[in-house]
CSV table of C-alpha atoms in Angstrom, one decimal:
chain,number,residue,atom,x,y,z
Q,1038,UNK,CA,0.0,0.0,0.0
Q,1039,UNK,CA,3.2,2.1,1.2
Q,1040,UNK,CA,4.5,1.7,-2.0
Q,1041,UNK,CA,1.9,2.5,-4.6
Q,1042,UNK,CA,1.5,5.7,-2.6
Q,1043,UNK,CA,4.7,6.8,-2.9
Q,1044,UNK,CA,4.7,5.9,-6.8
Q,1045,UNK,CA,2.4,9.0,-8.0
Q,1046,UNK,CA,5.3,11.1,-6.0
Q,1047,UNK,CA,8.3,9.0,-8.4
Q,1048,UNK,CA,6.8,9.5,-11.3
Q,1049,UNK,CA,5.8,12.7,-12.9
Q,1050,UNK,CA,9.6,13.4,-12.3
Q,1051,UNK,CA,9.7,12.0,-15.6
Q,1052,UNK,CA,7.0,14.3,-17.4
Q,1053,UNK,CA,9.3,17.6,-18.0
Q,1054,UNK,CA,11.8,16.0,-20.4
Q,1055,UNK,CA,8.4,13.9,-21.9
Q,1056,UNK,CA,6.8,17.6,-21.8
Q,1057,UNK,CA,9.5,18.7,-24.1
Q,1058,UNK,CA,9.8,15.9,-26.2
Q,1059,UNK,CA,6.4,15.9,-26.8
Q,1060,UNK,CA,6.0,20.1,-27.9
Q,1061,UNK,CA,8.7,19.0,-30.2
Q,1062,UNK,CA,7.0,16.5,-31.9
Q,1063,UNK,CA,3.4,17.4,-31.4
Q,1064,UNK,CA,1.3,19.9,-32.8
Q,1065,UNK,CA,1.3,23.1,-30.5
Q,1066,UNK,CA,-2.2,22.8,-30.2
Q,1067,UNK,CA,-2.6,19.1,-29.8
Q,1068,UNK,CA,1.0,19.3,-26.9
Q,1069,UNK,CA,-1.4,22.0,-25.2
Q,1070,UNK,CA,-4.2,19.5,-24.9
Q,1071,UNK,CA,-1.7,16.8,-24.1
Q,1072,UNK,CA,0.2,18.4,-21.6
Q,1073,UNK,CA,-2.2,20.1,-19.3
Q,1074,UNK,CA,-4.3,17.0,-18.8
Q,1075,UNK,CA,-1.1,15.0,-17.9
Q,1076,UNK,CA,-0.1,17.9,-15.2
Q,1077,UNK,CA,-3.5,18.0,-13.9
Q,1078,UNK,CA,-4.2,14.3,-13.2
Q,1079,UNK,CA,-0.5,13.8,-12.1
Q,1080,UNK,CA,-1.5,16.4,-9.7
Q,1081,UNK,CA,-4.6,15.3,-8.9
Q,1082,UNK,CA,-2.8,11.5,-8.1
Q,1083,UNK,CA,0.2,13.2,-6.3
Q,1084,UNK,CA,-2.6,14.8,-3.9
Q,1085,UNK,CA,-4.3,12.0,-3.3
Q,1086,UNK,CA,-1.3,10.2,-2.5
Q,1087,UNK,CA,-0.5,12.9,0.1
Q,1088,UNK,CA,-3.6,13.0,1.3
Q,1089,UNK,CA,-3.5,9.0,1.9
Q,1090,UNK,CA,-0.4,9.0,3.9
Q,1091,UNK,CA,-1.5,11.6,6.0
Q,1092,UNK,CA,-4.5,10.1,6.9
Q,1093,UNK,CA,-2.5,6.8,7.5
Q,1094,UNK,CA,-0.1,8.5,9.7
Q,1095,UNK,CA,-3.2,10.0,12.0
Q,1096,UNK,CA,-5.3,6.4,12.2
Q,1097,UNK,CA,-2.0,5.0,13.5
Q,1098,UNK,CA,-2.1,7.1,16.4
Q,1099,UNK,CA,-4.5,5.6,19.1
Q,1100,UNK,CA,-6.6,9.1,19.5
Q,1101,UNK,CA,-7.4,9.3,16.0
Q,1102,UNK,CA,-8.1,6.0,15.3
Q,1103,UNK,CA,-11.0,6.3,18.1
Q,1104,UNK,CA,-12.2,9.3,16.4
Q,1105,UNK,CA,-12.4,7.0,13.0
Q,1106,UNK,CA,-14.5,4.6,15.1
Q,1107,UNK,CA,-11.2,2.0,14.7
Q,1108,UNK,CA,-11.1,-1.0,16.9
Q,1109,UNK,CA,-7.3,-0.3,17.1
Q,1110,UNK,CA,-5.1,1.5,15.6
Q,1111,UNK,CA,-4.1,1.2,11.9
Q,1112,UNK,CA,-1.9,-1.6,11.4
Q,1113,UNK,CA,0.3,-1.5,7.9
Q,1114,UNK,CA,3.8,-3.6,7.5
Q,1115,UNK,CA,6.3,-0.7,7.4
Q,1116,UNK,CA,5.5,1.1,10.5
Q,1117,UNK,CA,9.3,2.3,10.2
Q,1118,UNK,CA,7.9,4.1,6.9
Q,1119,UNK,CA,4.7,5.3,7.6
Q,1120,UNK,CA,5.2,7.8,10.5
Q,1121,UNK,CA,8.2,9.8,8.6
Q,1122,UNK,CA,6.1,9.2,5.3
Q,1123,UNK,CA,3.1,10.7,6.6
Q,1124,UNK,CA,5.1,13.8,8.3
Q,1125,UNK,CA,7.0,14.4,5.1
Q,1126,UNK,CA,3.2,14.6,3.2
Q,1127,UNK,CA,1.9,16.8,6.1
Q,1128,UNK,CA,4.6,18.9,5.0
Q,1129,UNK,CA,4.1,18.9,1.5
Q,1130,UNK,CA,0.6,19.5,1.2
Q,1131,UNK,CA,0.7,22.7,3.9
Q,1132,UNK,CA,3.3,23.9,1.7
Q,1133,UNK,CA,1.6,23.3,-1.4
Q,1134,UNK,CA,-1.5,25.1,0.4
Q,1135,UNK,CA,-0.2,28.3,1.2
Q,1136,UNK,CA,1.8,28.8,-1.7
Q,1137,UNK,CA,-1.2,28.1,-3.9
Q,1138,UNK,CA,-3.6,30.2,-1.4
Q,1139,UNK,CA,0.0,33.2,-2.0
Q,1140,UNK,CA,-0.4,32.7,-5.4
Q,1141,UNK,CA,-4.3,32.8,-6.1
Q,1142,UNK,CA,-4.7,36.3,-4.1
Q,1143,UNK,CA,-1.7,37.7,-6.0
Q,1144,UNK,CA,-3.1,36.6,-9.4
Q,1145,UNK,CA,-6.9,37.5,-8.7
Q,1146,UNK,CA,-5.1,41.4,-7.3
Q,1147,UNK,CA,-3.4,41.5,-10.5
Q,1148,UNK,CA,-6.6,40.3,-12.8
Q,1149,UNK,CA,-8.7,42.9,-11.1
Q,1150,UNK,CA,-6.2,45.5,-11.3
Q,1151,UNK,CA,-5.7,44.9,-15.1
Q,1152,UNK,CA,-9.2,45.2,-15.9
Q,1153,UNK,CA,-9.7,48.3,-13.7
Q,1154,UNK,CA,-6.4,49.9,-15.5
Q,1155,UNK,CA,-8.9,48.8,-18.8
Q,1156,UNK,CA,-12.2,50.0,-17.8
Q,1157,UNK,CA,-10.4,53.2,-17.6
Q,1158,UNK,CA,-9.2,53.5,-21.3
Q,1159,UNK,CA,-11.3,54.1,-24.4
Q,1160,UNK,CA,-11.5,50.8,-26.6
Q,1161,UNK,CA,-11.9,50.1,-30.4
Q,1162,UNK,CA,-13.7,47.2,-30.1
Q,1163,UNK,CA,-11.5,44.5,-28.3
Q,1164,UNK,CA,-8.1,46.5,-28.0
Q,1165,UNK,CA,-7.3,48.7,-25.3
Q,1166,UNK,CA,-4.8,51.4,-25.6
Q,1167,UNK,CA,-2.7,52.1,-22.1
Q,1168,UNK,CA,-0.6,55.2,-22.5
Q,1169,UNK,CA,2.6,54.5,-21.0
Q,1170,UNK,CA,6.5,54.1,-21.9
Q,1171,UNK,CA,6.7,50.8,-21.3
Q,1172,UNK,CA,6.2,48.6,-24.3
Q,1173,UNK,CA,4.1,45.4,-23.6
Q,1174,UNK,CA,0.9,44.2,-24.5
Q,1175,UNK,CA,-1.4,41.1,-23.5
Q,1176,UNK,CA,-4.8,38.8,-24.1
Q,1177,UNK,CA,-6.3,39.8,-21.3
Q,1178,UNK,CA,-9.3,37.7,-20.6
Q,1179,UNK,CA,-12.8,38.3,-18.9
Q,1180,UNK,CA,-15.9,39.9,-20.1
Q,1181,UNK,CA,-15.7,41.3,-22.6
Q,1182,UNK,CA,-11.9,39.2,-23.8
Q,1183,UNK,CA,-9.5,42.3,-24.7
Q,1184,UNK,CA,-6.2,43.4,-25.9
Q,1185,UNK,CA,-4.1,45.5,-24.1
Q,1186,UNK,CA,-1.7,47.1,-25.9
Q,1187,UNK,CA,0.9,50.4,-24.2
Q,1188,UNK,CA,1.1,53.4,-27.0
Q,1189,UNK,CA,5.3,52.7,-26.1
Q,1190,UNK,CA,4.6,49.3,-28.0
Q,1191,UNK,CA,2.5,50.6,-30.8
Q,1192,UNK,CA,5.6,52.8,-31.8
Q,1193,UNK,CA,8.0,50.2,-31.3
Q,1194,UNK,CA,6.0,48.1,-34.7
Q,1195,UNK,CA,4.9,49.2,-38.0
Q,1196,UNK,CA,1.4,48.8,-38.6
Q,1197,UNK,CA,1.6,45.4,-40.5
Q,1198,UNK,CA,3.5,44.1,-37.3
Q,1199,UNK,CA,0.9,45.5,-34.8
Q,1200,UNK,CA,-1.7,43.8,-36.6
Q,1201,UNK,CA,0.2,40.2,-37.1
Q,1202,UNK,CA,1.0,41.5,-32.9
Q,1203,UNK,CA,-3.0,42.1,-32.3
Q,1204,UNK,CA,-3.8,38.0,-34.2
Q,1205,UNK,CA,-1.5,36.6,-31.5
Q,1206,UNK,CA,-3.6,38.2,-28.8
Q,1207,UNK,CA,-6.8,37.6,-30.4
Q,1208,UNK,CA,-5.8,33.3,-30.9
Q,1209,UNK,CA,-5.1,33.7,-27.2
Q,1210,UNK,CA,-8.3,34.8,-26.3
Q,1211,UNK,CA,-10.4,32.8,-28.5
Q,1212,UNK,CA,-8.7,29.6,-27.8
Q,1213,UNK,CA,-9.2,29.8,-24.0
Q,1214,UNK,CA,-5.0,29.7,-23.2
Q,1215,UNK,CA,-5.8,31.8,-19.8
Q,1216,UNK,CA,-7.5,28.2,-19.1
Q,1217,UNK,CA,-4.5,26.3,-19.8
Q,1218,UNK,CA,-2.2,28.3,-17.7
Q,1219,UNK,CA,-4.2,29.0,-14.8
Q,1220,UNK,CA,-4.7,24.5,-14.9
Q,1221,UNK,CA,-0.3,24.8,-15.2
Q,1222,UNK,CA,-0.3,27.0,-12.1
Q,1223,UNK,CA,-2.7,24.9,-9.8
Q,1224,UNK,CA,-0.9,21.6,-10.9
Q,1225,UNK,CA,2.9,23.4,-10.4
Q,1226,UNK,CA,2.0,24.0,-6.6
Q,1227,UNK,CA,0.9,20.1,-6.4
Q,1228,UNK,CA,4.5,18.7,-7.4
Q,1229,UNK,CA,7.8,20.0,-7.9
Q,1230,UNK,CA,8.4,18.1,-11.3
Q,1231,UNK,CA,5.3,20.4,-12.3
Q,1232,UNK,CA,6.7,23.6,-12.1
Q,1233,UNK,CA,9.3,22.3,-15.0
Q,1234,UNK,CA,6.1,21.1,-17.2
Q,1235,UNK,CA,4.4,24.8,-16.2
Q,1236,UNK,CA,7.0,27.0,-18.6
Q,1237,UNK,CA,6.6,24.1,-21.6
Q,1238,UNK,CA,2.6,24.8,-21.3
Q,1239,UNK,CA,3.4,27.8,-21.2
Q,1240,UNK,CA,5.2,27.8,-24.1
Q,1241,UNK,CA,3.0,25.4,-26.0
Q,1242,UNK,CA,0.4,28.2,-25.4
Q,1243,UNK,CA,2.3,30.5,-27.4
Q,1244,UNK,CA,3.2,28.4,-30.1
Q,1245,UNK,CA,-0.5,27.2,-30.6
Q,1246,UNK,CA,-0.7,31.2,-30.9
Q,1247,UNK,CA,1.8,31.5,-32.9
Q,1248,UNK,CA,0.8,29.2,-35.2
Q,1249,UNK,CA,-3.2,30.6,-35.4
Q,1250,UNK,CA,-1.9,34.0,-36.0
Q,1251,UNK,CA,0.6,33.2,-38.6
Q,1252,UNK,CA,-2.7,31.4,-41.0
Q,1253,UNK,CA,-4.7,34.5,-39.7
Q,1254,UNK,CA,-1.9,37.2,-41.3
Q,1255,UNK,CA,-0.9,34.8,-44.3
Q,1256,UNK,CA,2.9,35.5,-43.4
Q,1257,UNK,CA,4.7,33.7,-41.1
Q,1258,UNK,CA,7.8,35.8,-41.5
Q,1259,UNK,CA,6.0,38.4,-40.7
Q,1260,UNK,CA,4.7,37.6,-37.8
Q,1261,UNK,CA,8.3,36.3,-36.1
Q,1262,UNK,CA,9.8,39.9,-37.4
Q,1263,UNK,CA,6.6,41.5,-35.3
Q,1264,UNK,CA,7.7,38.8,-32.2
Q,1265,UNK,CA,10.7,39.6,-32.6
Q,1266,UNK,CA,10.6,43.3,-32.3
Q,1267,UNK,CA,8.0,43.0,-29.5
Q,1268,UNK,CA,9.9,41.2,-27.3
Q,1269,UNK,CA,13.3,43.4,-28.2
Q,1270,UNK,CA,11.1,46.3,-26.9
Q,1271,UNK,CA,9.0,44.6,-24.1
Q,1272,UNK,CA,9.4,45.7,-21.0
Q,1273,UNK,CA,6.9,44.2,-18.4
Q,1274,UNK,CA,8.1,45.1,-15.5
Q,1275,UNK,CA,6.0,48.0,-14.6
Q,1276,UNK,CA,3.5,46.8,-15.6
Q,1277,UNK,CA,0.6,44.6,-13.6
Q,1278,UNK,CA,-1.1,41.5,-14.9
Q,1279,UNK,CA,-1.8,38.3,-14.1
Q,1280,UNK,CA,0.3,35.4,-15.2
Q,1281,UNK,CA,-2.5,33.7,-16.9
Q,1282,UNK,CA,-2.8,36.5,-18.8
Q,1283,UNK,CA,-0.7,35.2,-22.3
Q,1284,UNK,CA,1.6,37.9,-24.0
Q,1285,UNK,CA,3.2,37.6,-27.4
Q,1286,UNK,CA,6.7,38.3,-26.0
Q,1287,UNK,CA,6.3,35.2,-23.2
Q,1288,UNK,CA,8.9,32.2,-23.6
Q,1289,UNK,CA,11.7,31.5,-25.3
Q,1290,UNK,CA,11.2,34.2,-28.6
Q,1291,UNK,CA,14.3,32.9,-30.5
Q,1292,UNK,CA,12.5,29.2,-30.3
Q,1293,UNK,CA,9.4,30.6,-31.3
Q,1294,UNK,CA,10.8,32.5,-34.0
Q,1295,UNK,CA,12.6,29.5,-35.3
Q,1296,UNK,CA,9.5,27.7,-35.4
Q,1297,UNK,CA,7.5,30.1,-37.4
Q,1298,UNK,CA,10.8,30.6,-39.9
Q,1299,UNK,CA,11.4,26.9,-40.3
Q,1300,UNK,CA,8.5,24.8,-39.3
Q,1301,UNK,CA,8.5,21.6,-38.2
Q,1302,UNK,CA,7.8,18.8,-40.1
Q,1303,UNK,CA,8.6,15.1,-40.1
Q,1304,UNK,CA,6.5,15.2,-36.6
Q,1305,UNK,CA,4.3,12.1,-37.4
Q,1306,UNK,CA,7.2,10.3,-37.0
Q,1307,UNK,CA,7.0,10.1,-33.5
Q,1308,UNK,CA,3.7,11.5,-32.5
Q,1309,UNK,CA,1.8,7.9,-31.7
Q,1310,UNK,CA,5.1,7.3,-29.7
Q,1311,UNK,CA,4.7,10.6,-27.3
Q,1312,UNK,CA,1.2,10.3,-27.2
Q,1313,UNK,CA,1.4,6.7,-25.6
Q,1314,UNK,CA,4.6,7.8,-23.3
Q,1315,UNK,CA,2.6,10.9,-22.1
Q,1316,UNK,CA,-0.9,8.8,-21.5
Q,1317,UNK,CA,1.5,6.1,-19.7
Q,1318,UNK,CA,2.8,9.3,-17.5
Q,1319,UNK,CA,-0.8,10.3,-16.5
Q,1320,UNK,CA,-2.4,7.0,-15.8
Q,1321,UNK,CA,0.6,5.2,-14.0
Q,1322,UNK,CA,-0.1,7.8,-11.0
Q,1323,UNK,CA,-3.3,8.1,-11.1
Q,1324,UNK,CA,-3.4,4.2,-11.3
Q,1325,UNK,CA,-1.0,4.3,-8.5
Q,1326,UNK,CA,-2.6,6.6,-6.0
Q,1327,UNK,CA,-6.2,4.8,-6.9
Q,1328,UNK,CA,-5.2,1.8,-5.7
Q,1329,UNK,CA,-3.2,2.7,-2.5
Q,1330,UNK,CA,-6.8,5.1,-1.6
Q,1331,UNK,CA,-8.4,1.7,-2.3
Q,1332,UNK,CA,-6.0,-0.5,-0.4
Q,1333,UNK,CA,-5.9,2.3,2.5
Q,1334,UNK,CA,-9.7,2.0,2.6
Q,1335,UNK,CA,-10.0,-1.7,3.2
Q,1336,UNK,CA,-7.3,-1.9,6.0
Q,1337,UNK,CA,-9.7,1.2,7.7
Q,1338,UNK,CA,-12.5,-1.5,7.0
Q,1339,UNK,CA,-10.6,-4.5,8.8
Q,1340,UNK,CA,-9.5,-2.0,11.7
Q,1341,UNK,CA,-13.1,-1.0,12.3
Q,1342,UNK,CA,-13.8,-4.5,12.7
Q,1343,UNK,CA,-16.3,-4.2,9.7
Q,1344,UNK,CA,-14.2,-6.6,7.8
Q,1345,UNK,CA,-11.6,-10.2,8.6
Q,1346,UNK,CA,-8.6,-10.2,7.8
């Protein structure tokens, strides 16, 4: 029992050299999809897992186990395990709670502040025009979805590049990608390994952009020289928004670029390949951490007498 709990903690180690592999290979778009289901149920199982050894800890101890209506304590065959287990998962998961808690008030402060600094600027229909010096612009999403673009940026592009700029946004928004990262933020504050597989969604959410703009615009070169530039002239720093807000000058730009001047091809190769490796990475945990909770629910059975041994 032990042991399969401690398996959804092993594995999605593996998943951010799979999660790279596999934004290689795949589709932007279909890596997107593939990616932030893996991190969420690898999350979800590592959780579960926690949550497990906790409770395991606690029913060993006789006050708890009378609370649980337990005949006698919980009685498992590494006892030597269990206790430091269990204190190590009370850990984690307190950790994992506050820094999530940290991070959800800091991220809700900065959505709210966005859209006020938004609802303060005149609009031509979904782009918003902030006058300041520091170039950056965003999908910023809500209701209404909008673009939020600083005047210092609009003078940093021509007007071809502004408007290959303004079809990143726009893919941003009407794919949903505030989705994708806000699931990549949860799921980093579950497991360490996830915080790695956070910045390749991350990515992947700008290259399933990138890619959506470049057959909106019809030039692909012209939408890396508009990346390009943007990001030469970006400067975010004084600037508040939410980090599931997607901008066009997020990630690695020269990788980006590279795609959208060379694309990929070839990818077929391997895509059946990833696609099994990253569905073996999300159901060996969650496989994992199902049957431990299942194991760990009959021996709380046989300890409330409801069951023999």
């Amino acid at each position: 029992m032990i042991a399969l709990l401690l398996a959804p903690l092993l594995l999605p180690f593996a998943l951010p050299a799979l999660a790279r592999r596999a934004l290689a290979r795949l589709t932007p778009a279909t890596a997107l999809w593939a990616l932030t289901a893996c991190a969420l149920v690898c999350s979800g199982a590592c959780v579960a897992a926690l949550g497990a050894l906790v409770l395991i800890g606690l029913l060993k101890l006789s006050v708890f186990a009378a609370l649980g209506s337990l005949i006698h304590p919980l009685r498992t065959p590494s006892d030597l395990l269990v206790l430091p287990a269990a204190a190590l998962a009370t850990g984690a998961l307190t950790l994992g709670a506050w820094t999530l808690a940290r991070s959800a008030v800091r991220q809700a402060r900065a959505f709210h502040a966005a859209h006020a600094e938004a609802d303060r600027r005149p609009t031509a229909g979904d782009l918003c025009v902030v006058d300041s010096p520091h170039p950056d612009a965003y999908a910023l999403p809500g209701r209404p979805h909008r673009i939020v673009v600083t005047t210092a940026m609009l003078r940093s592009l021509g007007p071809a590049e502004r408007e290959a700029l303004f079809a990143h946004e726009r893919a941003h928004n009407r794919n949903g990608h505030h989705y994708f990262l806000a699931a990549a933020e949860l799921a980093a504050h579950c497991h360490p390994a996830l915080h790695a597989t956070r910045a390749t969604i991350r990515l992947a959410a700008e290259r399933a952009a990138d890619e959506s703009a470049a057959a909106a615009v019809g030039d692909r070169r012209l939408l890396a020289r508009a990346i390009a530039r943007a990001a030469l002239a970006g400067d975010a720093r004084h600037l508040t928004r939410p980090d599931f807000a997607p901008a066009a000058t997020t990630g690695p730009v020269p990788q980006r670029v590279a795609a959208l001047l060379a694309p990929g091809d070839g990818r077929s190769n391997t895509t059946r390949w990833i696609a099994l490796l990253l569905t073996v990475c999300a159901l060996l945990p969650a496989a994992a951490a199902t049957t431990g909770v299942v194991a760990f629910h009959h021996e709380v059975e046989v300890a409330q007498g409801e069951e023999n041994r």
